[in-house]
Short mmCIF file of C-alpha atoms in Angstrom, two decimals:
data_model
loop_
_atom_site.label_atom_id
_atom_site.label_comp_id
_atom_site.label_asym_id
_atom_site.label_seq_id
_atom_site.Cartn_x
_atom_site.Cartn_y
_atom_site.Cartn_z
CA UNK A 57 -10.29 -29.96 70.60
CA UNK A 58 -9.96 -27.01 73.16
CA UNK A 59 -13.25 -24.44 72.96
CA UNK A 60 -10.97 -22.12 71.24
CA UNK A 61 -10.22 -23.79 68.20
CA UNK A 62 -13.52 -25.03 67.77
CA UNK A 63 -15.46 -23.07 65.52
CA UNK A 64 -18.82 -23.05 65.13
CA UNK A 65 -21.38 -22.50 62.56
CA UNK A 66 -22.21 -18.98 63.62
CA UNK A 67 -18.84 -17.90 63.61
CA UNK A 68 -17.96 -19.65 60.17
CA UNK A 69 -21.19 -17.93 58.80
CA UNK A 70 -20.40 -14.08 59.43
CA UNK A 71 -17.57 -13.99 56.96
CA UNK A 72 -20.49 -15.31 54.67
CA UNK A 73 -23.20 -12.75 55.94
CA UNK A 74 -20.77 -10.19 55.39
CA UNK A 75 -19.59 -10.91 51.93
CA UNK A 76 -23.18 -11.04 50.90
CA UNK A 77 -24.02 -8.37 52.40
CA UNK A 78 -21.47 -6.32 50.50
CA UNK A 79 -22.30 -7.53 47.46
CA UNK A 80 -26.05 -6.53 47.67
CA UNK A 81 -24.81 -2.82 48.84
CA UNK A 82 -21.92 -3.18 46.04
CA UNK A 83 -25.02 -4.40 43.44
CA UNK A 84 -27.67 -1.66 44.48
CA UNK A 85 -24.87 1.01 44.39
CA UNK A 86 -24.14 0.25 40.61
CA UNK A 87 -27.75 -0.18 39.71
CA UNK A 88 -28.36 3.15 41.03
CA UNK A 89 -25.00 4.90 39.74
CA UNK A 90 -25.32 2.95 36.49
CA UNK A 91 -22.22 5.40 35.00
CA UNK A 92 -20.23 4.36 37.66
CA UNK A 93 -17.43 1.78 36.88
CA UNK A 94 -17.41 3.30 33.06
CA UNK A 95 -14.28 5.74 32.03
CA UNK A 96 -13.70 7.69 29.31
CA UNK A 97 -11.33 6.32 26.65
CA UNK A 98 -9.75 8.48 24.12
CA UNK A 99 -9.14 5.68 21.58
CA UNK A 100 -8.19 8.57 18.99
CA UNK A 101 -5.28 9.89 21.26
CA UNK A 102 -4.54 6.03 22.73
CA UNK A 103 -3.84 4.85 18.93
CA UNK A 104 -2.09 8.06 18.19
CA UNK A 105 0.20 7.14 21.56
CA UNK A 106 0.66 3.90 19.87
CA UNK A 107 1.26 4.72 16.41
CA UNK A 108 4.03 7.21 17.85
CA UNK A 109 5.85 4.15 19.77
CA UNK A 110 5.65 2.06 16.55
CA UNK A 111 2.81 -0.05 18.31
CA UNK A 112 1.01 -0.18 14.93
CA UNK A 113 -1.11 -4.00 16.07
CA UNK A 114 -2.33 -1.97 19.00
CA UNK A 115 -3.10 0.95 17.29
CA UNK A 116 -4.97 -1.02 14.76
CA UNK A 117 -6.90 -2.46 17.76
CA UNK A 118 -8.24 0.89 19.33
CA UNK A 119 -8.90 2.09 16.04
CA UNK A 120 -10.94 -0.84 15.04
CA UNK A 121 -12.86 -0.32 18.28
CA UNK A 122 -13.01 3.92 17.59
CA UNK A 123 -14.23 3.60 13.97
CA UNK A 124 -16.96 1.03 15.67
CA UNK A 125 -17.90 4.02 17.14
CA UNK A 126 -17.83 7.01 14.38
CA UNK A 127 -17.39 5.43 11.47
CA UNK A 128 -17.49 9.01 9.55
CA UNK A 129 -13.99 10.17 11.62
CA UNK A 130 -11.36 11.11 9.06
CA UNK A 131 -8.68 11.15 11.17
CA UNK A 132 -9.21 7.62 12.45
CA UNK A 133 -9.16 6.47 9.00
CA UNK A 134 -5.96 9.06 8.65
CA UNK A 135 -4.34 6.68 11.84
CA UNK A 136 -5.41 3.37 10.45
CA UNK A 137 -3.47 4.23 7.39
CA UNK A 138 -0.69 5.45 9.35
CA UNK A 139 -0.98 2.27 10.89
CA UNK A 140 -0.59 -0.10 7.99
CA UNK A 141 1.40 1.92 6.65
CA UNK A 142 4.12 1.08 9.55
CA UNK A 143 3.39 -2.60 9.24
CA UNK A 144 4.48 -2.37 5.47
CA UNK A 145 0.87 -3.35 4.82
CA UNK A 146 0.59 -0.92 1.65
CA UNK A 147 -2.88 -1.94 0.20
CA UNK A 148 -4.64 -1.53 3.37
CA UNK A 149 -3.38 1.48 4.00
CA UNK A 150 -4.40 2.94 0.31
CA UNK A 151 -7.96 1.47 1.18
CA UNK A 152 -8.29 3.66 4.27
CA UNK A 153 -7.20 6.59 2.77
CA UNK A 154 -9.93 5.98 0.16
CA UNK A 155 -11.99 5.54 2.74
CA UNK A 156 -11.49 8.39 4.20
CA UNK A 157 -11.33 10.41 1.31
CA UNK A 158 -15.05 9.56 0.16
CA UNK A 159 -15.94 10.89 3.52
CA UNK A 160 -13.61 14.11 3.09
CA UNK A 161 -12.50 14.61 -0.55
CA UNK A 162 -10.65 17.77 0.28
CA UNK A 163 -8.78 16.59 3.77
CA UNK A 164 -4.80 17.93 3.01
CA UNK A 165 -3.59 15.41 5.50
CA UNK A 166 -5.51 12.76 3.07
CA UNK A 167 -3.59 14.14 0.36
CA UNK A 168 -0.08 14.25 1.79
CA UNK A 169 -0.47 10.77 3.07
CA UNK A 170 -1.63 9.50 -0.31
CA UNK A 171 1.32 11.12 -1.97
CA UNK A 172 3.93 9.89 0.89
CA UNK A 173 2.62 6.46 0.33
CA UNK A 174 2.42 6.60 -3.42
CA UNK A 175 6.15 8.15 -3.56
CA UNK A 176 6.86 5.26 -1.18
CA UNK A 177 5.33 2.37 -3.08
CA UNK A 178 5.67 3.62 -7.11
CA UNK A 179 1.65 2.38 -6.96
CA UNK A 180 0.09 5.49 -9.20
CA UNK A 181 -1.26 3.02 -11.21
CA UNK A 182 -3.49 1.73 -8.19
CA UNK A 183 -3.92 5.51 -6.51
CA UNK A 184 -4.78 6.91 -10.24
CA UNK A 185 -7.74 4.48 -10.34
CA UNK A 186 -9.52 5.03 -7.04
CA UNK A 187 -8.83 8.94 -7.38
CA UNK A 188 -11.04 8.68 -10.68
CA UNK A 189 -13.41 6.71 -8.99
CA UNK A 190 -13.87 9.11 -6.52
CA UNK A 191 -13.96 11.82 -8.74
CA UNK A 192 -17.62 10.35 -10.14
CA UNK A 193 -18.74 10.96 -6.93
CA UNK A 194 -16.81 14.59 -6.49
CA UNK A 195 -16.30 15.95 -9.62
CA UNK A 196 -16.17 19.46 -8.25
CA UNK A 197 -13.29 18.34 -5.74
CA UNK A 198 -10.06 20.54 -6.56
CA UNK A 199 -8.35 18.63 -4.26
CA UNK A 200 -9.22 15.65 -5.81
CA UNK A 201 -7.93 16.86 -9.31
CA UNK A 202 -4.59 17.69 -8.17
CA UNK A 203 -3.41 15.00 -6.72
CA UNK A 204 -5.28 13.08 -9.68
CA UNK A 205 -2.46 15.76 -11.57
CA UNK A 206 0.00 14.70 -9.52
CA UNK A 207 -0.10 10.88 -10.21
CA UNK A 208 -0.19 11.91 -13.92
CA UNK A 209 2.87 13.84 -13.36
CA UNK A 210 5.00 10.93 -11.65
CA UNK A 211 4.39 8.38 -14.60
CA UNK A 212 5.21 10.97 -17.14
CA UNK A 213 1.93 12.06 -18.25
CA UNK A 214 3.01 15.78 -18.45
CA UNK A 215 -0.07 16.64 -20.83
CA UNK A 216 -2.71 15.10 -18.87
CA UNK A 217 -1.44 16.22 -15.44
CA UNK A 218 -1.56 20.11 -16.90
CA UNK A 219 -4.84 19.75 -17.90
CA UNK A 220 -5.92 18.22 -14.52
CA UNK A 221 -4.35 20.96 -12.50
CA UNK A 222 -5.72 22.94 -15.23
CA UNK A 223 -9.36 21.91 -14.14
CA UNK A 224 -8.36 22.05 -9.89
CA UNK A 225 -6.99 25.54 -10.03
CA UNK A 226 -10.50 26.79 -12.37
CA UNK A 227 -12.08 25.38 -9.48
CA UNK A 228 -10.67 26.60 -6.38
CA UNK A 229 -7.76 29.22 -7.37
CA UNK A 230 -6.04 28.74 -3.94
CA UNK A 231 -3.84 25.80 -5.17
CA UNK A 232 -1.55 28.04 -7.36
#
């Protein structure tokens, strides 16, 4: 073959030489910028994205991965209601706002979302029992009370529900 095709060893070896020599400057970079490489993901306003373009699978992902995170964040439990609640996945989405309600008894969004979905789904029944459960743990909770009332009102129970919104309003007088 003519000398200028030929290649030999030296030649073939720089590309080598060079590639591991990048990686070893590449290597001790990262080990000495350890933060580099890492960015900072909003999985809170990522899922909210989601949830806003119906995307409720992905938002369920993200949230997963945020609640892995802070596990005491209302609002992600808020979202993965939200969530389920768009895939028609009712029971889920009454167990997060449980959830979430243990952490924050008195959270309005809680209660709106609670209602919406109750309205939705005709489940008092279901939202009646885990409100009373709750209100072992929070019987002080005049949020709690009234939309405890509230359920008791939609079925009918027009005596009960008084007296419940009876008890929320001697606690906190801001709910007239």
């Amino acid at each position: 073959a003519p000398a200028h095709l030929r290649l030999s060893p030296r030649i073939l070896m720089r590309p080598i030489r060079n590639f591991a020599y990048c990686t070893a400057l590449m290597a001790t970079f990262v080990i000495n910028n350890p933060h580099c490489g890492q960015y900072d993901i909003n999985r809170t306003r990522l899922a909210a994205t989601y949830l806003e373009n119906g995307r409720y699978d992905q938002a369920l992902i993200e949230l997963r991965r945020a609640l892995r995170e802070d596990d005491d964040n209302v609002t992600l439990y808020l979202f993965t209601a939200l969530a389920h609640m768009g895939k028609g996945d009712d029971l889920l989405a009454l167990e997060s706002l449980i959830d979430a309600l243990s952490i924050d008894p008195a959270h309005p969004d809680l209660h709106n979302t609670l209602r919406d979905l109750s309205r939705r789904t005709q489940r008092y029944v279901e939202v009646q029992s885990q409100l009373e459960e709750l209100l072992i743990e929070y019987p002080a909770s005049a949020s709690l009370l009234s939309t405890l009332a509230w359920t008791h009102a939609r079925q009918g129970h027009d005596d009960r529900a008084i007296a419940l919104f009876d008890s929320a309003t001697a606690i906190d007088p801001q709910l007239l």
